[in-house]
Coordinates of C-alpha atoms in Angstrom, one line a residue:
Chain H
X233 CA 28.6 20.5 -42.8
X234 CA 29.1 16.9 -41.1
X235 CA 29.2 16.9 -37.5
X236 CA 31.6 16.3 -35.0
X237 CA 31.0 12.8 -33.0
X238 CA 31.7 13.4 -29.6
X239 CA 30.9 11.3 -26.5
X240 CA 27.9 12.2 -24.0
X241 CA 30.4 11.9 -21.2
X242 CA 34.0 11.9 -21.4
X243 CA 35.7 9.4 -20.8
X244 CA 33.3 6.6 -20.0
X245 CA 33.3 4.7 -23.5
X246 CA 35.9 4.2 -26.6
X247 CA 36.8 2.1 -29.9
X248 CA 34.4 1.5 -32.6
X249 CA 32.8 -1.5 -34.0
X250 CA 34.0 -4.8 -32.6
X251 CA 36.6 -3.1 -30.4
X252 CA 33.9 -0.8 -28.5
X253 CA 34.3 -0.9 -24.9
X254 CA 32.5 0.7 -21.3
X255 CA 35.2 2.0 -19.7
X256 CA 35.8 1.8 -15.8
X257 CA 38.8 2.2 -13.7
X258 CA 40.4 -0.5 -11.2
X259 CA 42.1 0.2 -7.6
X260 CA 45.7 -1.0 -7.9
X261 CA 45.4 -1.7 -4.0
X262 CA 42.1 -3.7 -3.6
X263 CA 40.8 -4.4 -7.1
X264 CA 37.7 -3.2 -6.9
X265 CA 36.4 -2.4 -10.2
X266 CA 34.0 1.3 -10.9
X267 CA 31.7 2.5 -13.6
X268 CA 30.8 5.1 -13.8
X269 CA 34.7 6.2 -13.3
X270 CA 36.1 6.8 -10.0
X271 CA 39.2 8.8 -10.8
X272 CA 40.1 10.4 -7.2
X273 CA 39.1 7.7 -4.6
X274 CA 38.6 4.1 -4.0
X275 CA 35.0 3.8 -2.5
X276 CA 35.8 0.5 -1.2
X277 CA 35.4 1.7 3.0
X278 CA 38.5 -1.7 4.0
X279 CA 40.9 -0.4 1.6
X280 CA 43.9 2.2 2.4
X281 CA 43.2 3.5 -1.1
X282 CA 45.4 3.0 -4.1
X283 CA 46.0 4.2 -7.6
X284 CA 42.7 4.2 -9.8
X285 CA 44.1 2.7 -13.3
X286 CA 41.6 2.9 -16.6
X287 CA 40.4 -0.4 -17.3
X288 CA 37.8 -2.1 -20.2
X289 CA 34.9 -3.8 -19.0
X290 CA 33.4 -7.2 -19.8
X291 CA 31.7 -6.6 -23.6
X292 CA 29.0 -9.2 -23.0
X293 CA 26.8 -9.7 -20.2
X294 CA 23.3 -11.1 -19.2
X295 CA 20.2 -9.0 -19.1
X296 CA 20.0 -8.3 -15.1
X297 CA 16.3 -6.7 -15.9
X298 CA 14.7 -4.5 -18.6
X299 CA 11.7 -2.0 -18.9
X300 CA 10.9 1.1 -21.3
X301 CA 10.0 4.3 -21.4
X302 CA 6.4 4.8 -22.8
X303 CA 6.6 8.3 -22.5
X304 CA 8.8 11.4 -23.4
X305 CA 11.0 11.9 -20.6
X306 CA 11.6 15.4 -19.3
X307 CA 14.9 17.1 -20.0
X308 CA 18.2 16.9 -20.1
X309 CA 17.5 14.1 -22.1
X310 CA 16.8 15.6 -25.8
X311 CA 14.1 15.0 -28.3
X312 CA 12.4 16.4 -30.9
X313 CA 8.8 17.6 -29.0
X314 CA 7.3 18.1 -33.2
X315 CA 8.1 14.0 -33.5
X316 CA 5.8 11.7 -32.4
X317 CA 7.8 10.0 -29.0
X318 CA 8.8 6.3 -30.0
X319 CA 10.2 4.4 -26.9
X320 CA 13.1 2.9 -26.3
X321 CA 14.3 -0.8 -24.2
X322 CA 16.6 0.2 -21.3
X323 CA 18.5 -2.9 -20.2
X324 CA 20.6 -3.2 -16.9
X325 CA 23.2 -5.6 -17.5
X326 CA 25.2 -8.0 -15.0
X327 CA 29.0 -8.7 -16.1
X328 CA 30.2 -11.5 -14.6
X329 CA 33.8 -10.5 -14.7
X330 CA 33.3 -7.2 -12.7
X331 CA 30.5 -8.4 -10.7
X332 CA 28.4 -5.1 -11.4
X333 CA 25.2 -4.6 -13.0
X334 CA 25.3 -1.2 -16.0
X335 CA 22.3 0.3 -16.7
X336 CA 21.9 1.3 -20.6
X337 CA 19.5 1.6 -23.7
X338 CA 18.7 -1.3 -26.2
X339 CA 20.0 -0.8 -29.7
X340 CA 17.0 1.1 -32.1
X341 CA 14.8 -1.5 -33.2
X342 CA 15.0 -3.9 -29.5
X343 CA 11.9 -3.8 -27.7
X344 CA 10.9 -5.2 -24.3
X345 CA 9.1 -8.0 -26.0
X346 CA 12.4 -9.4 -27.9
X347 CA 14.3 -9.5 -23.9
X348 CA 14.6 -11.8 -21.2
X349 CA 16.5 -11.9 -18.3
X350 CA 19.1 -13.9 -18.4
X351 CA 19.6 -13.5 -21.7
X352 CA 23.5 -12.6 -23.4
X353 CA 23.2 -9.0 -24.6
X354 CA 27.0 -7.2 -26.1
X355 CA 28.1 -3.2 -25.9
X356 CA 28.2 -1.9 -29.0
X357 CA 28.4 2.0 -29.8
X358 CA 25.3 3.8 -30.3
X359 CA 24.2 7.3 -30.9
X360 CA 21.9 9.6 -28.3
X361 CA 21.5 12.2 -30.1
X362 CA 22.3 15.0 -32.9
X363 CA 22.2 18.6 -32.9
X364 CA 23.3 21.4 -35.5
X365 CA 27.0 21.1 -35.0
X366 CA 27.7 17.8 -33.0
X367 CA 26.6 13.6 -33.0
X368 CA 26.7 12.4 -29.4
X369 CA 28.0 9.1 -29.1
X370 CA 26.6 6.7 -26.0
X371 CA 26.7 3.1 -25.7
X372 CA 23.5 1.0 -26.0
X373 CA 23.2 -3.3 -25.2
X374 CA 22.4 -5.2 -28.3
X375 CA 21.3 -8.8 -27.7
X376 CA 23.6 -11.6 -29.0
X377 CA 21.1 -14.2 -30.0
X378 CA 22.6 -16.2 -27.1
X379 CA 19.0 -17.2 -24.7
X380 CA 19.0 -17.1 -21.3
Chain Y
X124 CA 17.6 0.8 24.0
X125 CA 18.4 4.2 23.1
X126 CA 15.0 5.9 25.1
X127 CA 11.8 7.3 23.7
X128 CA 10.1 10.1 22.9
X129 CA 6.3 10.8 22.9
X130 CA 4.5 11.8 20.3
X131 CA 2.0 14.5 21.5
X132 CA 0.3 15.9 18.3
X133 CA 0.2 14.7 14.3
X134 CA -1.7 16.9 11.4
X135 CA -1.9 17.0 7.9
X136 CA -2.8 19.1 5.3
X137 CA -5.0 16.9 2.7
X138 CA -2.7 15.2 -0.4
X139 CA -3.6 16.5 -3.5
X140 CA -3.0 18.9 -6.6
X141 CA -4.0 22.5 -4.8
X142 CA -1.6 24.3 -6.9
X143 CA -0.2 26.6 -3.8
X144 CA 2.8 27.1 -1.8
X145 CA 4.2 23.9 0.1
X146 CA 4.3 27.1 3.0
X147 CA 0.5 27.2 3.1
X148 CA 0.5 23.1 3.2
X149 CA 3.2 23.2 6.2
X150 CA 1.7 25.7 7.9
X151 CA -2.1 24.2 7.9
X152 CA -0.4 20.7 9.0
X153 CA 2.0 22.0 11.9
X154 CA -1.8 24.0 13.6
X155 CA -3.3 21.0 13.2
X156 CA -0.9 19.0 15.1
X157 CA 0.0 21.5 17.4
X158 CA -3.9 21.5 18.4
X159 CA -3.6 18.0 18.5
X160 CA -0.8 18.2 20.9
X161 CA -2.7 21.0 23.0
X162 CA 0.6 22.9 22.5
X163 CA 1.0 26.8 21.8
X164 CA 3.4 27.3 19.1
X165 CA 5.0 29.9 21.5
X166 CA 5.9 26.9 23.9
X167 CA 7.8 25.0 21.2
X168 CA 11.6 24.8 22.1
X169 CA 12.9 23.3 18.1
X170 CA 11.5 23.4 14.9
X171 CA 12.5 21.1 12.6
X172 CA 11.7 21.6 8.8
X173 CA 12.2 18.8 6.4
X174 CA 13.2 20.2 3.0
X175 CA 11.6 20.6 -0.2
X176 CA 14.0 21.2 -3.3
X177 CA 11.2 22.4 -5.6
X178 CA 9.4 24.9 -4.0
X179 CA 12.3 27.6 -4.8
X180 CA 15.1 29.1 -3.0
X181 CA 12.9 29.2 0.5
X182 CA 12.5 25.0 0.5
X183 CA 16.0 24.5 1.1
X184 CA 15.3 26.4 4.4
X185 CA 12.0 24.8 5.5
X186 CA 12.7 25.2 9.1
X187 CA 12.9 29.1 9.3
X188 CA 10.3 28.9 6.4
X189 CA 7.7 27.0 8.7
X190 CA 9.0 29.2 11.9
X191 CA 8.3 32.3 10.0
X192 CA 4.9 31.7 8.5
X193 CA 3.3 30.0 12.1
X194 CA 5.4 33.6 13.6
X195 CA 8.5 34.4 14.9
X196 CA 9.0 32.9 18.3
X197 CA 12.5 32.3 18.6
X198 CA 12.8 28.5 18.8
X199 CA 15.5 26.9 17.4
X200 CA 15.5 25.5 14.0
X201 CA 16.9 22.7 12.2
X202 CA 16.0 22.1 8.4
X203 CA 17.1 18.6 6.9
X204 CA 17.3 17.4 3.2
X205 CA 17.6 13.3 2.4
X206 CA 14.8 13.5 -0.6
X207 CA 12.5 10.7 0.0
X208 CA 13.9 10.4 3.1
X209 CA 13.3 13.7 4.5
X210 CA 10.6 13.7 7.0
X211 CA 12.7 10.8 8.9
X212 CA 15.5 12.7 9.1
X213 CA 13.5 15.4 10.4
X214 CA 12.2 13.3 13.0
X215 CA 15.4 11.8 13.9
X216 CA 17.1 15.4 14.6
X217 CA 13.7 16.2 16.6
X218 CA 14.3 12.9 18.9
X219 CA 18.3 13.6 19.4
X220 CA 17.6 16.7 20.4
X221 CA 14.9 15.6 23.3
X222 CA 17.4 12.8 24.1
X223 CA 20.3 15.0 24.6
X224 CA 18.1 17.7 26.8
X225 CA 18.5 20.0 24.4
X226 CA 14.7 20.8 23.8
X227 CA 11.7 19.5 25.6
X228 CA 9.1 19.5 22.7
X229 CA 9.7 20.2 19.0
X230 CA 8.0 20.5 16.1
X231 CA 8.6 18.3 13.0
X232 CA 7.1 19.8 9.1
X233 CA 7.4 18.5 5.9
X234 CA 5.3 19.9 3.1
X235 CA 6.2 20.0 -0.9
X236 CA 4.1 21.6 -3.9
X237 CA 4.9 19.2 -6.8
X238 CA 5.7 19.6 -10.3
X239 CA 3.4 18.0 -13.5
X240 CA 4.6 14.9 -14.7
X241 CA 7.8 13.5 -14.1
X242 CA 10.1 14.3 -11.6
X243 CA 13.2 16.1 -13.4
X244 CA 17.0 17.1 -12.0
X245 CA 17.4 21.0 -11.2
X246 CA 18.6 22.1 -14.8
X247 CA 22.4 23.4 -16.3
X248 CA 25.0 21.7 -17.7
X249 CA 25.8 19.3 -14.7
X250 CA 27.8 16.1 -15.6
X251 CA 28.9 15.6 -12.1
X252 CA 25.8 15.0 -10.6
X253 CA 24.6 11.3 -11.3
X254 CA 20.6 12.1 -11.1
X255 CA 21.1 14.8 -14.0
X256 CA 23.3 11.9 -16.2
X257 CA 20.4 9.9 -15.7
X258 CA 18.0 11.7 -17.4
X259 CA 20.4 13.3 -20.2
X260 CA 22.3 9.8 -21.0
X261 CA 19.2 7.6 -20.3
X262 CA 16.0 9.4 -20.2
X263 CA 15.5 6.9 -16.9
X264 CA 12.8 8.4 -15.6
X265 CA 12.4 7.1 -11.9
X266 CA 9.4 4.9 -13.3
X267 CA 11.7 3.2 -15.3
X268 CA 13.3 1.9 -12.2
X269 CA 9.9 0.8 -10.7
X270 CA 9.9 -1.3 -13.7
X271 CA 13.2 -2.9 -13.7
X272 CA 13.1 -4.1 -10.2
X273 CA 9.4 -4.9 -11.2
X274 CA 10.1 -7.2 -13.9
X275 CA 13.5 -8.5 -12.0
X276 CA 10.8 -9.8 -9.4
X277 CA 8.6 -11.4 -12.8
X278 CA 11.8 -13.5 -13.8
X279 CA 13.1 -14.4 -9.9
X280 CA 10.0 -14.7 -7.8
X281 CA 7.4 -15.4 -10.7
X282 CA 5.4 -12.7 -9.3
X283 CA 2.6 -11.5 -11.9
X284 CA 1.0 -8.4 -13.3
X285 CA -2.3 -9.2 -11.6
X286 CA 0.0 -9.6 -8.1
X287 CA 1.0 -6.0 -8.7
X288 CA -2.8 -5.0 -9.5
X289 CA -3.7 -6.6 -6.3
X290 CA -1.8 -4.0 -4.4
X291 CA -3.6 -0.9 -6.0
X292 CA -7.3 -3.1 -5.3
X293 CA -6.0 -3.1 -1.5
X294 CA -4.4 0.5 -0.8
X295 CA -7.0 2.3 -2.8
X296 CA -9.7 0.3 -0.9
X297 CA -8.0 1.6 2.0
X298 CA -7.4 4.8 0.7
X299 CA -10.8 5.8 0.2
X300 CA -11.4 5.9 4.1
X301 CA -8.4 8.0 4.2
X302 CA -9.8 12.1 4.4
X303 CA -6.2 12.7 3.8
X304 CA -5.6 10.9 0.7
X305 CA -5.3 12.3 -2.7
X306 CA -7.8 9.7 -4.2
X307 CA -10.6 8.6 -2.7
X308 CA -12.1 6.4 -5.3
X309 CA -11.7 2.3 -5.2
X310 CA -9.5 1.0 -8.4
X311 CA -10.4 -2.9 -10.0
X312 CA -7.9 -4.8 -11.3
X313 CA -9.7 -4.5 -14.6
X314 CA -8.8 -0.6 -14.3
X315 CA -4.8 -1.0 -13.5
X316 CA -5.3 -3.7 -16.2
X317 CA -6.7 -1.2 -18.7
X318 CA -4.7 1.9 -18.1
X319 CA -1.6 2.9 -20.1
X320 CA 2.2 0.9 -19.6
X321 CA 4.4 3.6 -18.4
X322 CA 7.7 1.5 -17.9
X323 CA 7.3 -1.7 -18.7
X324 CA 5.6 -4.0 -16.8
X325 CA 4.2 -1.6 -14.8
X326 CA 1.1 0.8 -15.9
X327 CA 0.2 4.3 -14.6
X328 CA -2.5 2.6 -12.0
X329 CA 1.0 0.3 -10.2
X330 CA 3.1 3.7 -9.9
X331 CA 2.3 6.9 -7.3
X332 CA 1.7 10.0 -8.9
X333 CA 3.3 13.2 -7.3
X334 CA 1.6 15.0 -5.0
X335 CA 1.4 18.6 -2.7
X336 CA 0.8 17.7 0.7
X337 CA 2.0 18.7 4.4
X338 CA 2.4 16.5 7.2
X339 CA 3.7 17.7 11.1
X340 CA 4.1 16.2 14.5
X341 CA 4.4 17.5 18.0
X342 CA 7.5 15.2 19.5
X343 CA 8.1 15.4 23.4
X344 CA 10.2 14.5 26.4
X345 CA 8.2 11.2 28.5
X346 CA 8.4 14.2 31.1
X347 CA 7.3 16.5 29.3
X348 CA 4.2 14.4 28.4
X349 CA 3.8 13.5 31.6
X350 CA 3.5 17.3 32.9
X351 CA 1.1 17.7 29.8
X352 CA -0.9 15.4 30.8
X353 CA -0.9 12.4 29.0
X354 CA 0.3 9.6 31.1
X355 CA 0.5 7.0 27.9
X356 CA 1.2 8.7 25.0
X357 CA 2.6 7.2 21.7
X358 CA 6.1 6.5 21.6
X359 CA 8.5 6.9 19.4
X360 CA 11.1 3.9 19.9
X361 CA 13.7 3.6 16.7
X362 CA 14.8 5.7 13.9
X363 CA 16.9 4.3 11.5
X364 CA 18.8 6.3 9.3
X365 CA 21.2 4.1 7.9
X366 CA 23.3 4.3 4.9
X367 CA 24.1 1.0 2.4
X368 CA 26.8 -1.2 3.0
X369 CA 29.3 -1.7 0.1
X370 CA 29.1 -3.3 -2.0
X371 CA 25.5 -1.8 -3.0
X372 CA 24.6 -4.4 -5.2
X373 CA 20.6 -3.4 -6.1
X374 CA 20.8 -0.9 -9.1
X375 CA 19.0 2.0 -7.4
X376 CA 17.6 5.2 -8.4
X377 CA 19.4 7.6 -9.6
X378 CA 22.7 5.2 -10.3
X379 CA 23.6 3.7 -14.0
X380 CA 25.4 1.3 -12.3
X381 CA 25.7 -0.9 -9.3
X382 CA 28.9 -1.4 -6.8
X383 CA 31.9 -4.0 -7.8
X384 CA 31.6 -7.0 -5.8
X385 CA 34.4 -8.0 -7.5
X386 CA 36.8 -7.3 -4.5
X387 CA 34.4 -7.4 -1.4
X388 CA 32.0 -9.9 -0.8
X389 CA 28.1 -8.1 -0.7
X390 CA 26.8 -8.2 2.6
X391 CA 24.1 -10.5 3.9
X392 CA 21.5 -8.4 3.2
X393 CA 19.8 -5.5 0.9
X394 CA 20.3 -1.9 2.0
X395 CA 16.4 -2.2 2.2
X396 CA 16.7 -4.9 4.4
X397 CA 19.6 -2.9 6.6
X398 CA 16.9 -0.1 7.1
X399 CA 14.3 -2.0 8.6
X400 CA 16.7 -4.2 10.9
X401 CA 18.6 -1.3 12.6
X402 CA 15.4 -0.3 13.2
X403 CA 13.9 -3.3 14.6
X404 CA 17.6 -3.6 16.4
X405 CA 17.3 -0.3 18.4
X406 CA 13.3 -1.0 19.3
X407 CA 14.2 -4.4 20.4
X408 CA 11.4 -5.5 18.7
X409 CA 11.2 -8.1 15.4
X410 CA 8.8 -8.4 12.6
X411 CA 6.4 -10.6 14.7
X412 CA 5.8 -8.4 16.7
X413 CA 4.2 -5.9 14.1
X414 CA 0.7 -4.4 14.4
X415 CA 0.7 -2.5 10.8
X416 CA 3.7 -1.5 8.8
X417 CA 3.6 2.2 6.1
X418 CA 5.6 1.2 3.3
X419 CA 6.9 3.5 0.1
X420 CA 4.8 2.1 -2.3
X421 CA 5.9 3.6 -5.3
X422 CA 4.9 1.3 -7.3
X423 CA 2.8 -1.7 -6.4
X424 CA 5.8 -4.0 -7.3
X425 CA 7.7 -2.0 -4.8
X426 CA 5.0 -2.9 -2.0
X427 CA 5.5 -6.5 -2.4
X428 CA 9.4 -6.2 -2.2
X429 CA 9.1 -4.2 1.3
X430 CA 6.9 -7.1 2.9
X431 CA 10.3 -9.1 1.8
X432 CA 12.8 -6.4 3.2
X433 CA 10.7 -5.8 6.7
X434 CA 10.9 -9.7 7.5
X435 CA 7.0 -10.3 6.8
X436 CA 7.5 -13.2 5.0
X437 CA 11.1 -15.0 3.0
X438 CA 12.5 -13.8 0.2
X439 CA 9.9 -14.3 -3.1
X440 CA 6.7 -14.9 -0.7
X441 CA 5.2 -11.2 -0.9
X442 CA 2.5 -12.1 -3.5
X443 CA 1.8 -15.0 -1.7
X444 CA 1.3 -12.9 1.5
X445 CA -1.0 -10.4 -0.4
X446 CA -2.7 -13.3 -2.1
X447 CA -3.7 -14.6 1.3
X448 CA -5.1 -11.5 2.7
X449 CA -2.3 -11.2 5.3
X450 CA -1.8 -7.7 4.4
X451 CA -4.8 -6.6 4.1
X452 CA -7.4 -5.0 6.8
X453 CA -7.7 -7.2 9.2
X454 CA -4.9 -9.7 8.4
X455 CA -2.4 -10.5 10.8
X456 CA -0.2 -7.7 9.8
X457 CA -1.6 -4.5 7.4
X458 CA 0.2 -2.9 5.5
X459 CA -0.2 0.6 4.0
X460 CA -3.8 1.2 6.0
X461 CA -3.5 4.5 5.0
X462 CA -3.8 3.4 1.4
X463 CA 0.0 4.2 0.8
X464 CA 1.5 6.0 -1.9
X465 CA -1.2 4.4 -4.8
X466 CA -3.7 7.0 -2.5
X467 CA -1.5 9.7 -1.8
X468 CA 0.9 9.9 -4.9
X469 CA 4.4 11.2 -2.8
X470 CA 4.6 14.8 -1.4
X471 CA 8.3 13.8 -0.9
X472 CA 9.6 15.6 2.4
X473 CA 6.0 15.3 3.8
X474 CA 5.7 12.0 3.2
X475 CA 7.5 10.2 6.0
X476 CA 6.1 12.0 8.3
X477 CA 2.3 11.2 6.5
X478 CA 3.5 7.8 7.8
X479 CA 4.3 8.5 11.3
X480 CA 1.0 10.6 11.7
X481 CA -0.6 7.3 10.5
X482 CA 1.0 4.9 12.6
X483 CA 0.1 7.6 15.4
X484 CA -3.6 7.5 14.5
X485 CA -3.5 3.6 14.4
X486 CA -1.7 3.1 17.6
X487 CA -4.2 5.6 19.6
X488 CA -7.3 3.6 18.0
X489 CA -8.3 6.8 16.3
X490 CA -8.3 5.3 12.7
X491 CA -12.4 4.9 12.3
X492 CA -13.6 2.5 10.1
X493 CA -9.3 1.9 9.1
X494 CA -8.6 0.6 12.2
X495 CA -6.3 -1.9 12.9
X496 CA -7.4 -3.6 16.3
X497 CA -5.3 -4.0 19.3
X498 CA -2.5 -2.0 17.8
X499 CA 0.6 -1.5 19.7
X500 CA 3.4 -1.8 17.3
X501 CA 3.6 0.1 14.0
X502 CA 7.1 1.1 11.7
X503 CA 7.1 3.0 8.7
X504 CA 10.2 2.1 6.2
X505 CA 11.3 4.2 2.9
X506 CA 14.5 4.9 1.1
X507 CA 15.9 8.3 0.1
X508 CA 17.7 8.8 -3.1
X509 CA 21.5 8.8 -3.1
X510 CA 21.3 5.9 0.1
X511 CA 19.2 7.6 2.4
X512 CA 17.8 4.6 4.8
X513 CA 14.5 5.7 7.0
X514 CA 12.4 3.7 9.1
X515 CA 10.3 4.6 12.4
X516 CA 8.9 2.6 14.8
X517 CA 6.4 3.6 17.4
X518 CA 4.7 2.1 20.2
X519 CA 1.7 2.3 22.3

């Protein structure tokens, strides 16, 4: 049976390969840019509060700061408690464009001792995790090879 | 200035891993402080219960909780939720009401039984609430935060593992005067140095551990003090409760990402910063005029940013502050006497309130072999998740 690849949150990614994007949304009044998604109001407190389009963020970035998590973490994040717990980079990641910082896990493989701040990293489509019936899909940073 | 109120009594139940109801730990702190106060509970006009979210369906009425296990008197009750931020809260709501007239003397109680390990979100399928995406999209833990803005302060300030050490040497130091505190024992750097990375940079020895604990004051009208008794009491003269200013432009817990500052400029300063300068704005009072300062050291990185955020020293100077000793016992301005978080690990609504009952201590000279000489002016500063601002200042 192959799974079905569905997103861990609706909504918030799309595209594959090269043309995988984070996906915000943009007041048509102010400008102001959100991820995660505002859909129903701008949160910007000087502006009357306009239309709230989809928009693509910035695919590259700079590494903002990083860390990892050494040990299991508790649920709703899943894992496999009979597999021995291998950690994973998180990376928070400033896009010039928007002027934000997004938080998300390294590609499989990155660890804390191949970052730097400063350095370029790019979104790229990853997966969080697989159960009997269903892949979810997430995003995870992937570094470009571009220093800080 | 907005007025004061007096602080007549301050009791705590000791930090640690007791494995009871946060009701037993309330209960023990608010009879301690209201013997402190010289108080009968029957006099008290307000109860105000800071809230605990995971001690079952009775935390998220701590008030009545608290009322109900010291005995139905009839007071009024209040009962406040701002996680980390709490206790403040709880102490805010006390003062407003003394201000307005609406009570005379009131009685503040936090107390939380914590979970092992890690703290998780309540559990179900809950894609609207950001703390549970968090975990499920993530697995950011709120260690994992220590250690980004840990590591953010490695690359901009060029602060170093061994500065972060150097906090746990001082507060545990500290903390094992404290009959309170959760651990008792002093910690080398050699120790933080050899104990296990958590979130990178940081090690289990540079971030708090979760604790049960209780913590109460007796809060008053200057009249009412007066009438009682005590001519000079301890005053309480800001609370800041303050939200951030957008756009929020530190990635904070449990967010996965920051504001836009792509429209609006960011303001001047850190929400951090914010806290501590409404409350320094409503004491009239600045950072040189500090005796002590409690800080939420939740991770030793997190100590060092505070010194920054409270005005002790510029922007990137914390490690040179604690390098210097100015931080330390008898520096020109302490910090975390009580031996912080690193001693107590974080009883969360308790916890502010710990700090007031410290400052308290302190500012009556009744710290023992932890005093800080001379003091007069103390504040106590931590943030609450979701933008929760809380500082307190008191004076003697």
């Amino acid at each position: 049976m192959t799974r079905s690849r569905t997103p861990v949150v609706a909504g918030w990614f799309t595209g594959e390969g090269d043309g995988f994007r984070l996906l915000g949304t943009r007041c048509s009044a102010c400008a102001s840019v959100f991820f995660p998604r505002e859909d129903a109001f701008c949160r910007n407190p000087g502006c009357p509060g306009g239309e709230l389009c989809e928009v693509p963020l910035s695919r590259r970035g700079r590494v903002w700061s990083y860390t990892d998590g050494r040990y299991r973490p508790p649920s709703p994040y899943v894992t496999d408690p009979e597999l021995p717990w291998v950690p994973y980079a998180l990376i928070a990641v400033e896009l010039a464009a928007e002027r934000l910082v997004v938080l998300g896990q390294a590609v499989p493989g990155v660890s804390v001792a191949d970052l730097a701040v400063g350095m370029e990293v790019e979104v790229v489509p990853g997966v969080l995790n697989e159960d009997a019936e269903t892949t979810w899909t997430t995003w995870h940073w992937r570094p470009t090879g571009v220093g800080a | 200035m907005t007025g004061e109120v007096a602080v007549l009594g301050a009791g705590m139940h000791p930090w640690g891993k007791w494995g009871r109801s946060f009701v037993e730990y309330g209960a023990v702190a608010a009879r301690a402080a209201l013997a402190d106060a010289g108080v009968d509970w029957r006099d008290i006009d307000s109860i105000v219960g800071a809230d605990t979210v995971r001690g079952g369906y009775p935390g998220y009425v701590a008030g009545a909780t608290f009322a109900k296990a010291l005995g139905w008197q009839g007071a009024r009750v209040t009962s406040v939720y701002a996680a980390c931020a709490s206790g403040a809260q709880a102490v805010g709501a006390a003062r407003a009401q003394i201000l307005a007239g609406l009570a005379d003397v009131v009685l503040v109680v936090g107390a939380d039984s914590a979970p092992k390990g890690f703290f998780r979100p309540a559990g179900g399928d809950r894609a609207d609430d950001p703390d549970w995406l968090r975990f499920r999209i993530l697995g950011a833990t709120n260690p994992t935060y220590f250690g980004l803005y840990a590591r953010r302060r490695m690359a901009v300030h060029g602060d170093t593992p061994e500065d972060f050490a150097r906090v746990k040497v001082k507060n545990s130091a500290l903390g094992a005067l404290n009959p309170y505190a959760r651990y008792r024992k002093r910690v080398s750097a050699e120790e933080v140095a050899a104990s296990a990375v958590v979130a990178d940079p940081l090690r289990l020895l540079d971030i708090c551990a979760t604790s049960d604990g209780g913590a109460a004051l007796v809060l008053a009208s200057i009249e009412f003090a007066r009438r009682h008794g005590v001519a000079e009491p301890v005053r309480i003269r800001a609370v800041s409760t303050v939200t951030p200013r957008y756009p929020a432009t530190v990635l904070d817990l449990p967010d996965i990402a920051t504001d836009s500052a792509v429209a609006v400029a960011p303001p001047d300063e850190t929400f951090r910063a914010s806290i501590a300068r409404a409350a320094y704005e409503e004491a009239g009072v600045g950072p040189e005029d500090l005796s002590l300062a409690e800080v939420y050291d939740l991770s030793t990185a997190l100590e060092l940013q505070w010194y920054e955020d409270l005005g002790l020293c510029g922007e990137g100077e914390a490690a040179k502050l604690l390098r210097d000793g100015v931080t330390a016992l008898g520096g020109r301005i302490p910090v975390n006497v009580s031996g912080g978080l690193a001693s107590f690990g974080e009883a969360v609504p308790a916890q502010a309130i710990a700090q007031v009952c410290e400052l308290v201590r302190q500012l009556r000279g009744e710290a023992t072999d932890r005093q800080v000489e001379g003091a007069r002016v103390g504040i106590s500063a931590n943030q609450g998740l979701f933008g929760h601002g809380s500082a307190v200042i008191a004076v003697r």
